[in-house]
PDB file of C-alpha atoms in Angstrom:
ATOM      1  CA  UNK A1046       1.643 -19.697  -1.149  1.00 48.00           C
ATOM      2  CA  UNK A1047       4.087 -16.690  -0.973  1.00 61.00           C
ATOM      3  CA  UNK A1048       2.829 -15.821  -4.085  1.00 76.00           C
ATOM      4  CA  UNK A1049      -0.287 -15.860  -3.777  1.00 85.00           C
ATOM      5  CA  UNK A1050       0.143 -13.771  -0.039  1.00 86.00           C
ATOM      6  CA  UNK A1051       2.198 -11.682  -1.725  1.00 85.00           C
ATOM      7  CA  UNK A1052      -0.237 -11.214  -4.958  1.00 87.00           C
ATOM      8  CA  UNK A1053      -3.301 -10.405  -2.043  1.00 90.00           C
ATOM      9  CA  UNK A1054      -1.815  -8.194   0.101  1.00 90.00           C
ATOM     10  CA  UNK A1055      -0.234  -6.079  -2.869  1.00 88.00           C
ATOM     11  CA  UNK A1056      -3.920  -5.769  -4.407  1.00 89.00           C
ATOM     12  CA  UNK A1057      -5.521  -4.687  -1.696  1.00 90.00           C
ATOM     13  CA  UNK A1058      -2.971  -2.214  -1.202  1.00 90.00           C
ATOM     14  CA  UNK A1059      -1.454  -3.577   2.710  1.00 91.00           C
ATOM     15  CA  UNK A1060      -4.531  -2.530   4.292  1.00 92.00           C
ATOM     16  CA  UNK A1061      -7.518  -4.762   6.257  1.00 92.00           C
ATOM     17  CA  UNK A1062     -10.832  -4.724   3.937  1.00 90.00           C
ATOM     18  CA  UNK A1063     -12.918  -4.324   6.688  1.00 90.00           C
ATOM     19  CA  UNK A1064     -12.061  -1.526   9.251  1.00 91.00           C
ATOM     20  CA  UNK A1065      -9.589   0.143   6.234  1.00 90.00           C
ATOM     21  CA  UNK A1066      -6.955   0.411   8.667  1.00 88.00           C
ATOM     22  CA  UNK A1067      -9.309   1.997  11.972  1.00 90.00           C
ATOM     23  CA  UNK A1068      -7.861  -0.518  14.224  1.00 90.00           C
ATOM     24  CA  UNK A1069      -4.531   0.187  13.772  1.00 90.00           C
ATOM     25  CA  UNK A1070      -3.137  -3.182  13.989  1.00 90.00           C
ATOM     26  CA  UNK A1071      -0.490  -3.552  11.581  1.00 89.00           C
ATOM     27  CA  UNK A1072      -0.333  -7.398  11.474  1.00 91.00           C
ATOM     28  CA  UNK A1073      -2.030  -8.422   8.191  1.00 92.00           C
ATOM     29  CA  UNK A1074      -3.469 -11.965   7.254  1.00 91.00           C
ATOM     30  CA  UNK A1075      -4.904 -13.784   4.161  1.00 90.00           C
ATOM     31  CA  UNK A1076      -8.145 -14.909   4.696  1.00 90.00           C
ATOM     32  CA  UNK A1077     -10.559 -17.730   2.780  1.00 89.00           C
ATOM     33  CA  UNK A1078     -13.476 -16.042   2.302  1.00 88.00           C
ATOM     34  CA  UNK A1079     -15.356 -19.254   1.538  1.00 83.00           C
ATOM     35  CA  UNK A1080     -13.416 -21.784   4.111  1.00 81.00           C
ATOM     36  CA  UNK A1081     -11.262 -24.120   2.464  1.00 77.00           C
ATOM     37  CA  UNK A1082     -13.284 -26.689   4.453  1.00 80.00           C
ATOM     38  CA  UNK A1083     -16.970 -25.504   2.743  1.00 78.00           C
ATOM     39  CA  UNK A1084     -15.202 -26.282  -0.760  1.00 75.00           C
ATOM     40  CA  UNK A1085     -13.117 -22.797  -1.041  1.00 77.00           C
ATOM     41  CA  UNK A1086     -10.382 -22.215  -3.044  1.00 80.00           C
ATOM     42  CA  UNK A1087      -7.062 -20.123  -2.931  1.00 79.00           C
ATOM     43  CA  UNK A1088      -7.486 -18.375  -5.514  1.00 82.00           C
ATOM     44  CA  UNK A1089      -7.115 -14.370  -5.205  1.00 85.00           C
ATOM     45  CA  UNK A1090     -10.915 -14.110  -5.987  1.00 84.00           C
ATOM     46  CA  UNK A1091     -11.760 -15.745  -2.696  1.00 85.00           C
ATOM     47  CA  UNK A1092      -8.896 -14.435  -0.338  1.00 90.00           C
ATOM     48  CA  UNK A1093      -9.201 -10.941   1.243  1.00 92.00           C
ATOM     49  CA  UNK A1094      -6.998  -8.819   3.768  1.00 93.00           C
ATOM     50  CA  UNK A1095      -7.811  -8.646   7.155  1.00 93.00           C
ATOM     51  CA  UNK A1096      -6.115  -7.282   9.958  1.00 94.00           C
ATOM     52  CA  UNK A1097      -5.212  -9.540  12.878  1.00 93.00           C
ATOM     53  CA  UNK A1098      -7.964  -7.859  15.367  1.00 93.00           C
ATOM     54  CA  UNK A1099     -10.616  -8.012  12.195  1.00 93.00           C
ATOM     55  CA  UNK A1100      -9.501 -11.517  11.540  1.00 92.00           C
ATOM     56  CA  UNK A1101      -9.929 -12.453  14.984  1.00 93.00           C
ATOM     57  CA  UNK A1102     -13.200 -11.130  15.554  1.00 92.00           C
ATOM     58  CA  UNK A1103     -14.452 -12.818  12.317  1.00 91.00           C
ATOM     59  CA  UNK A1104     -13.448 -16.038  13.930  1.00 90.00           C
ATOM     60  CA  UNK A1105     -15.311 -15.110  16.800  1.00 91.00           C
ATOM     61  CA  UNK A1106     -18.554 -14.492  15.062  1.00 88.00           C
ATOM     62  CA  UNK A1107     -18.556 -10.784  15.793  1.00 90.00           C
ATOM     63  CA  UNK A1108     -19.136  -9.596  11.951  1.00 88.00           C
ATOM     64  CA  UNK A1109     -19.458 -11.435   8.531  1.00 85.00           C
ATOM     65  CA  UNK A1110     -18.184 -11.131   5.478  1.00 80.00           C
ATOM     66  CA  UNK A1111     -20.439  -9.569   2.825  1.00 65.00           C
ATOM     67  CA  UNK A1112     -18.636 -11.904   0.203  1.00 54.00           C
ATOM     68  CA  UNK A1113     -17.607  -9.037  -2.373  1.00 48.00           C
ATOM     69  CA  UNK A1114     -14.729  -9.076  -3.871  1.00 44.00           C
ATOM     70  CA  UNK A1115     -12.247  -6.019  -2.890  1.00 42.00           C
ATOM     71  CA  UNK A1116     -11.272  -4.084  -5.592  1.00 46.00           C
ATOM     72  CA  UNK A1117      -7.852  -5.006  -7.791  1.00 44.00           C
ATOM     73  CA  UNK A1118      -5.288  -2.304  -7.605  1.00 44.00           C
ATOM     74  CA  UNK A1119      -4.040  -1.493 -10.890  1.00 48.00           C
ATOM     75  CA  UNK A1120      -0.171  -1.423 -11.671  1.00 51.00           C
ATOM     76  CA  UNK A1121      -0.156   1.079 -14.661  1.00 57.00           C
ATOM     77  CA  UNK A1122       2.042   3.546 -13.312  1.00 64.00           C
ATOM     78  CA  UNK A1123       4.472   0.871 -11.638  1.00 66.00           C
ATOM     79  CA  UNK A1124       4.505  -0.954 -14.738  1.00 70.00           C
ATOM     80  CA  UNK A1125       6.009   2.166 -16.845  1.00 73.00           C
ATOM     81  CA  UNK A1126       8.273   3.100 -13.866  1.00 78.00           C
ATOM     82  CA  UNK A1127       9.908  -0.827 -13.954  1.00 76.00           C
ATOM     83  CA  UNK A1128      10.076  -0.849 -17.802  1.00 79.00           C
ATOM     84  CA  UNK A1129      11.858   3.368 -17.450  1.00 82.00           C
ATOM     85  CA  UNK A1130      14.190   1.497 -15.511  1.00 82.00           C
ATOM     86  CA  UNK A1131      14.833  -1.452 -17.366  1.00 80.00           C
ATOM     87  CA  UNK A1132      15.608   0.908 -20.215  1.00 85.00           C
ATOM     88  CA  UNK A1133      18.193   2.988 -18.121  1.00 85.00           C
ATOM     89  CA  UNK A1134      21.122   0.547 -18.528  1.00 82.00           C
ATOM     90  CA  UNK A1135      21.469   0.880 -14.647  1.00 82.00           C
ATOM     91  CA  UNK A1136      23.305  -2.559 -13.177  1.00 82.00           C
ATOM     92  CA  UNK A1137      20.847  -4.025 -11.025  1.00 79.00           C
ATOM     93  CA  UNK A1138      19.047  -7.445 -10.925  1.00 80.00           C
ATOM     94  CA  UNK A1139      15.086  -7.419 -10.683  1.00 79.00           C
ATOM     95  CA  UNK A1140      13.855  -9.493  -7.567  1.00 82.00           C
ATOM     96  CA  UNK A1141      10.142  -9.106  -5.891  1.00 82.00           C
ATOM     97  CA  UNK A1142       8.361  -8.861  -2.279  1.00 83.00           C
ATOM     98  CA  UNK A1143       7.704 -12.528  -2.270  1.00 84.00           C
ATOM     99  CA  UNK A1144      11.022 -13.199  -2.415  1.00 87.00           C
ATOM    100  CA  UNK A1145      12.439 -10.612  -0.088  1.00 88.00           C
ATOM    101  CA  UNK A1146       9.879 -11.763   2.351  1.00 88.00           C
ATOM    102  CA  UNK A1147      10.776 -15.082   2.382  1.00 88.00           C
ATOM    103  CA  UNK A1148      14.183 -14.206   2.653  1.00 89.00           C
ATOM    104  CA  UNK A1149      13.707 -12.287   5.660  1.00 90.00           C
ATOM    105  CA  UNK A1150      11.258 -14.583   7.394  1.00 90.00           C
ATOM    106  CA  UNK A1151      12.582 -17.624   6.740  1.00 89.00           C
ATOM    107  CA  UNK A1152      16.310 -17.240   6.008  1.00 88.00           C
ATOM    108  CA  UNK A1153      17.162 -14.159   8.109  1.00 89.00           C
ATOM    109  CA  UNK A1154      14.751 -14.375  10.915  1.00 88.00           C
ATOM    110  CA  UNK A1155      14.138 -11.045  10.976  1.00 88.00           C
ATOM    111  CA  UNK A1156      11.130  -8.945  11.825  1.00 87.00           C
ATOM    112  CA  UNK A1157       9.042  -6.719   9.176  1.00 86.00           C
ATOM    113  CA  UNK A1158      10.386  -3.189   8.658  1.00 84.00           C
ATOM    114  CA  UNK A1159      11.502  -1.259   6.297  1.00 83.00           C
ATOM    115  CA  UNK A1160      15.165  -1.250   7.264  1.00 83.00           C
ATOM    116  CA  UNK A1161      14.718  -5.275   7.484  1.00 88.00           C
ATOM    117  CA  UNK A1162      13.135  -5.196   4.300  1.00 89.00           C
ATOM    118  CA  UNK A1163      16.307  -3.677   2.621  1.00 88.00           C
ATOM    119  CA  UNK A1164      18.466  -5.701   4.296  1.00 88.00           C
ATOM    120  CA  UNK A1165      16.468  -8.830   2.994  1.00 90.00           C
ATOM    121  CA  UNK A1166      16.627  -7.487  -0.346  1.00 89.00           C
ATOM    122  CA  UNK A1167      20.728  -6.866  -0.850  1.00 86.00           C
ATOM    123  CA  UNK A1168      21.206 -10.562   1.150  1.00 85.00           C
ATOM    124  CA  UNK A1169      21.521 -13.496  -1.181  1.00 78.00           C
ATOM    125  CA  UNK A1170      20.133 -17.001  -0.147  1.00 73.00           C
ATOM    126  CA  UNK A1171      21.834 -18.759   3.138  1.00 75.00           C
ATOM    127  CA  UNK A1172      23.657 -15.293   3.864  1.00 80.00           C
ATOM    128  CA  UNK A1173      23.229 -13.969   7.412  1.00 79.00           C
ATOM    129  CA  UNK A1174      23.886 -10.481   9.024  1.00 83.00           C
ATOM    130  CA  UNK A1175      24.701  -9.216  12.219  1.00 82.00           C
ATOM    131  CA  UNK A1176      21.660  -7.466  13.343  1.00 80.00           C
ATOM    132  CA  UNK A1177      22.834  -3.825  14.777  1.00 79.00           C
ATOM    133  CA  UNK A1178      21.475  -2.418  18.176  1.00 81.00           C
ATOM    134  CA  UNK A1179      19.681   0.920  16.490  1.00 82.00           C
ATOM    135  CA  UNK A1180      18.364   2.386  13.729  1.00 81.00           C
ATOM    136  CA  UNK A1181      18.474   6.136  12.474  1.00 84.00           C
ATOM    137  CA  UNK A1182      14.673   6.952  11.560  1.00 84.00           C
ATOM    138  CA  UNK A1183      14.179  10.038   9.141  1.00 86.00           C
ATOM    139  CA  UNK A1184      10.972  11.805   8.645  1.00 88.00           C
ATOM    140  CA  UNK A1185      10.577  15.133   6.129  1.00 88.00           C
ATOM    141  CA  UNK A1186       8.341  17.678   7.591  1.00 85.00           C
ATOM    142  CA  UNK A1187       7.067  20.976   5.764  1.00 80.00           C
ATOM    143  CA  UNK A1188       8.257  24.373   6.584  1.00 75.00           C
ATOM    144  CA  UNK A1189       5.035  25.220   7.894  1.00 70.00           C
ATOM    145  CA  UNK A1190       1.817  23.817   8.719  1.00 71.00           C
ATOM    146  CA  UNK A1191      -1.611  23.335   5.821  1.00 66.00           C
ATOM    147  CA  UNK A1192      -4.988  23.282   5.760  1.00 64.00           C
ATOM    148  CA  UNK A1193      -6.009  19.674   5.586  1.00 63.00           C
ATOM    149  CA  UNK A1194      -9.297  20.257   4.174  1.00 64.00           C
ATOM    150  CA  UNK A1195     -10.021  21.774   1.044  1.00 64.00           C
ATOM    151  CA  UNK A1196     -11.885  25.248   1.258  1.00 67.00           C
ATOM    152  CA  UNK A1197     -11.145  28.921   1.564  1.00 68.00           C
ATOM    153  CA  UNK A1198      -7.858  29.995   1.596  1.00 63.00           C
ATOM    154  CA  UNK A1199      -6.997  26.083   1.894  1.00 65.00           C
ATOM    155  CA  UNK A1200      -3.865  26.952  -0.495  1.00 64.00           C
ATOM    156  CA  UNK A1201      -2.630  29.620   2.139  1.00 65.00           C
ATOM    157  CA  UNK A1202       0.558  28.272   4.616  1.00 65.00           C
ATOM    158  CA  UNK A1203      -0.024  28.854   8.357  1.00 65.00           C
ATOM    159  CA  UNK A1204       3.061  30.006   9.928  1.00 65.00           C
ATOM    160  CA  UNK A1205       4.878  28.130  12.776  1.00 69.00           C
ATOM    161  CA  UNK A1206       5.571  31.217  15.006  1.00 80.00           C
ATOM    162  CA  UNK A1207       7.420  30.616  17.778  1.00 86.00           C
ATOM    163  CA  UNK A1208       6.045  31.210  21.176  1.00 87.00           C
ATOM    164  CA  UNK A1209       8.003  30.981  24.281  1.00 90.00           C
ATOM    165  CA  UNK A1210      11.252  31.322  21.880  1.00 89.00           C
ATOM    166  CA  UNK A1211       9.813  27.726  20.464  1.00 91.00           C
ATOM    167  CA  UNK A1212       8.453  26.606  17.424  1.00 89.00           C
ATOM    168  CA  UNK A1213       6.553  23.113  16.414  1.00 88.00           C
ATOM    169  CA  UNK A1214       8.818  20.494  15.481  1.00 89.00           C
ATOM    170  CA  UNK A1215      11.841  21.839  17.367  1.00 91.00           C
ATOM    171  CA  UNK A1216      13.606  19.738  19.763  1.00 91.00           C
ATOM    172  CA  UNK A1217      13.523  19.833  23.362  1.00 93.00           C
ATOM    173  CA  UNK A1218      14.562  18.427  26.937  1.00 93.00           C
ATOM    174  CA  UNK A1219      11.926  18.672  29.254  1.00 92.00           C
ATOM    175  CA  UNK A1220      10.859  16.998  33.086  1.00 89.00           C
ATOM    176  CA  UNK A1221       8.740  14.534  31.373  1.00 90.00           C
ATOM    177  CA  UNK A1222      11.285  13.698  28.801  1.00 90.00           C
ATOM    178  CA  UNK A1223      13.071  14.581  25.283  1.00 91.00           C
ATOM    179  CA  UNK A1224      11.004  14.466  22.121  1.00 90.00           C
ATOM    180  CA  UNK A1225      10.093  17.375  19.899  1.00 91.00           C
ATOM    181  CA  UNK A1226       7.026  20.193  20.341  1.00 92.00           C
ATOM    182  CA  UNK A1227       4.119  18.827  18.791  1.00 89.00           C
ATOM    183  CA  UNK A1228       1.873  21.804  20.228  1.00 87.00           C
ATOM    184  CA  UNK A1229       1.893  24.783  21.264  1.00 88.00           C
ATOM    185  CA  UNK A1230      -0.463  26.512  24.197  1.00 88.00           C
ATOM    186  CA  UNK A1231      -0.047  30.919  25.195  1.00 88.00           C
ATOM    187  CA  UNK A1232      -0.367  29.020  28.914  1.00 90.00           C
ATOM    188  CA  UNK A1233       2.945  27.709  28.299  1.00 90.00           C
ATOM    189  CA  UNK A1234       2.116  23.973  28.528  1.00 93.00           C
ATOM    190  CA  UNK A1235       3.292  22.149  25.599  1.00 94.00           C
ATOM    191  CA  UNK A1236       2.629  18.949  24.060  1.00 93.00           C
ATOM    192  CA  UNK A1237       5.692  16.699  23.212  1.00 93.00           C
ATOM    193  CA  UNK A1238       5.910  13.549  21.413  1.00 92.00           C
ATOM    194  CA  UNK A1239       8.468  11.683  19.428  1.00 89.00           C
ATOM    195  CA  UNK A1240       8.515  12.602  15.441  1.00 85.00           C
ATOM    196  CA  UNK A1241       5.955  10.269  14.128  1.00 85.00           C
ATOM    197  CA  UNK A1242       3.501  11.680  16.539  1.00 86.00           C
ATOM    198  CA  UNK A1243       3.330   9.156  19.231  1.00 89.00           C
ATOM    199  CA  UNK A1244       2.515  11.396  22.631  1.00 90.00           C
ATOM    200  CA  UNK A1245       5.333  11.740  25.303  1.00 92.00           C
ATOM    201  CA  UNK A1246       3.383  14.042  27.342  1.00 92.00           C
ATOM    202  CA  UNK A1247       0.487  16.295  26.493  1.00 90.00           C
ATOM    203  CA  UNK A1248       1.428  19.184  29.418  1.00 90.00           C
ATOM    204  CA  UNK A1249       4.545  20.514  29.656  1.00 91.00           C
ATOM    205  CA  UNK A1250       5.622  23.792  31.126  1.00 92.00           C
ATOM    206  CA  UNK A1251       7.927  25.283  29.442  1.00 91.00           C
ATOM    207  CA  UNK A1252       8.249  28.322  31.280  1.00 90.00           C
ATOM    208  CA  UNK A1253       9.894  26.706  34.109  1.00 86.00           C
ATOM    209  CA  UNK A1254      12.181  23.687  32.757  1.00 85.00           C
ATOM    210  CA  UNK A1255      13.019  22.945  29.360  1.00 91.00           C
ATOM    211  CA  UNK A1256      16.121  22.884  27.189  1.00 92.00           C
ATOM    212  CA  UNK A1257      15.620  23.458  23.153  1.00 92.00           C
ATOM    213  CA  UNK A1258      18.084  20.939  21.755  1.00 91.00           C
ATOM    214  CA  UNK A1259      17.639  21.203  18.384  1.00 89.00           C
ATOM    215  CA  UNK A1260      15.402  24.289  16.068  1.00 89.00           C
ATOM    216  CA  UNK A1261      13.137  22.873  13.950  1.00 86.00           C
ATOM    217  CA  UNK A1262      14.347  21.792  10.399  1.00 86.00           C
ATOM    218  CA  UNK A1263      12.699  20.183   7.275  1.00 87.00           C
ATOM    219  CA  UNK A1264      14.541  17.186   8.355  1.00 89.00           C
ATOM    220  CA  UNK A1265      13.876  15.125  11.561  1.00 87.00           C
ATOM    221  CA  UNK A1266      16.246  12.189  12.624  1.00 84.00           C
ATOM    222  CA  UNK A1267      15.576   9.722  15.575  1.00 81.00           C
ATOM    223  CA  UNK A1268      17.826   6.877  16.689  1.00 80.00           C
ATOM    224  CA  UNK A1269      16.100   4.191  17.785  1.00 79.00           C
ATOM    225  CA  UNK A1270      16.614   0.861  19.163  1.00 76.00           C
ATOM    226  CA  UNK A1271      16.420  -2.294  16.273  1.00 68.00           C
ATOM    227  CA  UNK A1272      12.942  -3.461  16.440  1.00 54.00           C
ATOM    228  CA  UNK A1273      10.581  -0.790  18.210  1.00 47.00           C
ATOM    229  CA  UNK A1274       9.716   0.613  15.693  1.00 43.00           C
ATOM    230  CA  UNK A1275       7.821  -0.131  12.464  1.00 38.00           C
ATOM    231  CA  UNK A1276       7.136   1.234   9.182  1.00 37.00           C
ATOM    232  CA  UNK A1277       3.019   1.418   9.873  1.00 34.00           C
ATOM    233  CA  UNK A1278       3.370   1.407  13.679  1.00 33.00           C
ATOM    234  CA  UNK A1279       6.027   3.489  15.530  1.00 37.00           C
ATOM    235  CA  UNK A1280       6.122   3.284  19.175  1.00 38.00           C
ATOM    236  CA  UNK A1281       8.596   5.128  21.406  1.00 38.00           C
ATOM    237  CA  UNK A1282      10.467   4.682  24.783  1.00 37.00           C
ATOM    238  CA  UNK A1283      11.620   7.853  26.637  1.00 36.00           C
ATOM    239  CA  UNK A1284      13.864   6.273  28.464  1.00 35.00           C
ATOM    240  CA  UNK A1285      17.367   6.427  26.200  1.00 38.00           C
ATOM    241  CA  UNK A1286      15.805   8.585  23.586  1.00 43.00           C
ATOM    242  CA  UNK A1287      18.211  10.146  21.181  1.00 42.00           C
ATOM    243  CA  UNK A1288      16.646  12.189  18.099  1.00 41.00           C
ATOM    244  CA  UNK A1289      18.006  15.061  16.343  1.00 38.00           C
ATOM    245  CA  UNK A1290      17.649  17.286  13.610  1.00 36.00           C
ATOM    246  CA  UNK A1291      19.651  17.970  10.603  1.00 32.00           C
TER     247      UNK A1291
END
């Protein structure tokens, strides 16, 4: 059935059919459109991806399922990209998500990340690891700041100026804790958050205490404790924060 979980999620591209990923819930399930006990099959034409709070409120009567079938993700550009590399004459031996999943679920105990992941991958069957107590978390950020929506002068940067000898993205230490400017007020009250976005505090004064740590670079780097955070769903503790930039 790995296969066949693996084959689902993959095809609907890791994200719940119903609220397309509103609820934020990053635990993901296979369900049986038609119930296994009303005659359904597993087959991939009557399984669909649903989040854990859409999968749970489906049990609970609180919506149906209209029945259609979600759309299958085609694999043309992967497919060129795995044959490219085939062709490279690169040592390396093929292996797929199924398999690394199972690996890390079943073998490794671990929990799903992308670090984990890895580490799933390069193990080899009845292998273990020692499981270290933090992670270094990277995240690329522009030199400035876009337009999001397409329009006039859409294609035009917007400078990060800095204001109060700060700019967004730079690191700081403040009373409510260390985590990097996120925005920026002429009051001098700052918002602050960690570097995936999740809030630390949305009023900070500046003006009175605050320590820049780090200037803002294309590069962010947070250290983080094994197992807060996840690929889709980053949380963050003040308390024993470390980030910097590079």
């Amino acid at each position: 059935f790995y296969n066949i979980k693996a084959y689902v999620l993959d095809r609907d591209g890791y994200t719940c059919q119903h609220c397309r990923g509103k609820s934020k819930d990053s635990r993901l399930h296979c369900h049986h459109i038609v119930f296994r006990s009303q005659k359904g099959t597993d087959a991939p034409e009557n399984l669909i991806t649903l989040c854990e709070t859409c999968h749970k409120a489906l049990h609970n009567g609180e919506f149906k399922l209209s029945g259609k079938k979600s759309k299958t993700k085609h694999a043309t550009e992967v497919g060129i990209i795995k044959s490219q590399i085939r062709k490279s004459g690169w040592n390396f031996a093929e292996t797929f998500g199924y398999e690394t999943k199972y690996r890390r679920e079943q073998v490794l105990k671990l929990l799903k990340t992308h670090y984990f992941d890895a580490v799933a991958i390069c193990c080899r069957d009845e292998q273990k690891v020692e499981v270290e107590e933090s992670v270094f978390l990277k995240r690329n950020v522009s030199k400035g700041d876009y337009q999001q929506r397409t329009g006039k002068r859409s294609e035009k940067k917007i400078h990060t100026g800095k204001l109060f000898n700060l700019r967004k993205f730079d690191l700081v230490k403040t009373s409510k804790g260390i985590g990097f400017v996120k925005g920026k007020r002429s009051s001098g009250f700052f918002a602050i958050s960690d570097m995936f976005g999740n809030k630390i505090s949305d009023s900070v004064n500046v003006k009175k205490i605050c320590e820049r740590l780090r200037a803002r670079t294309s590069t962010l780097i947070q250290q983080s404790r094994t197992g807060k955070f996840t690929h889709s769903s980053p949380e963050l503790k003040t308390q024993g924060f470390h980030a910097e930039g590079l």
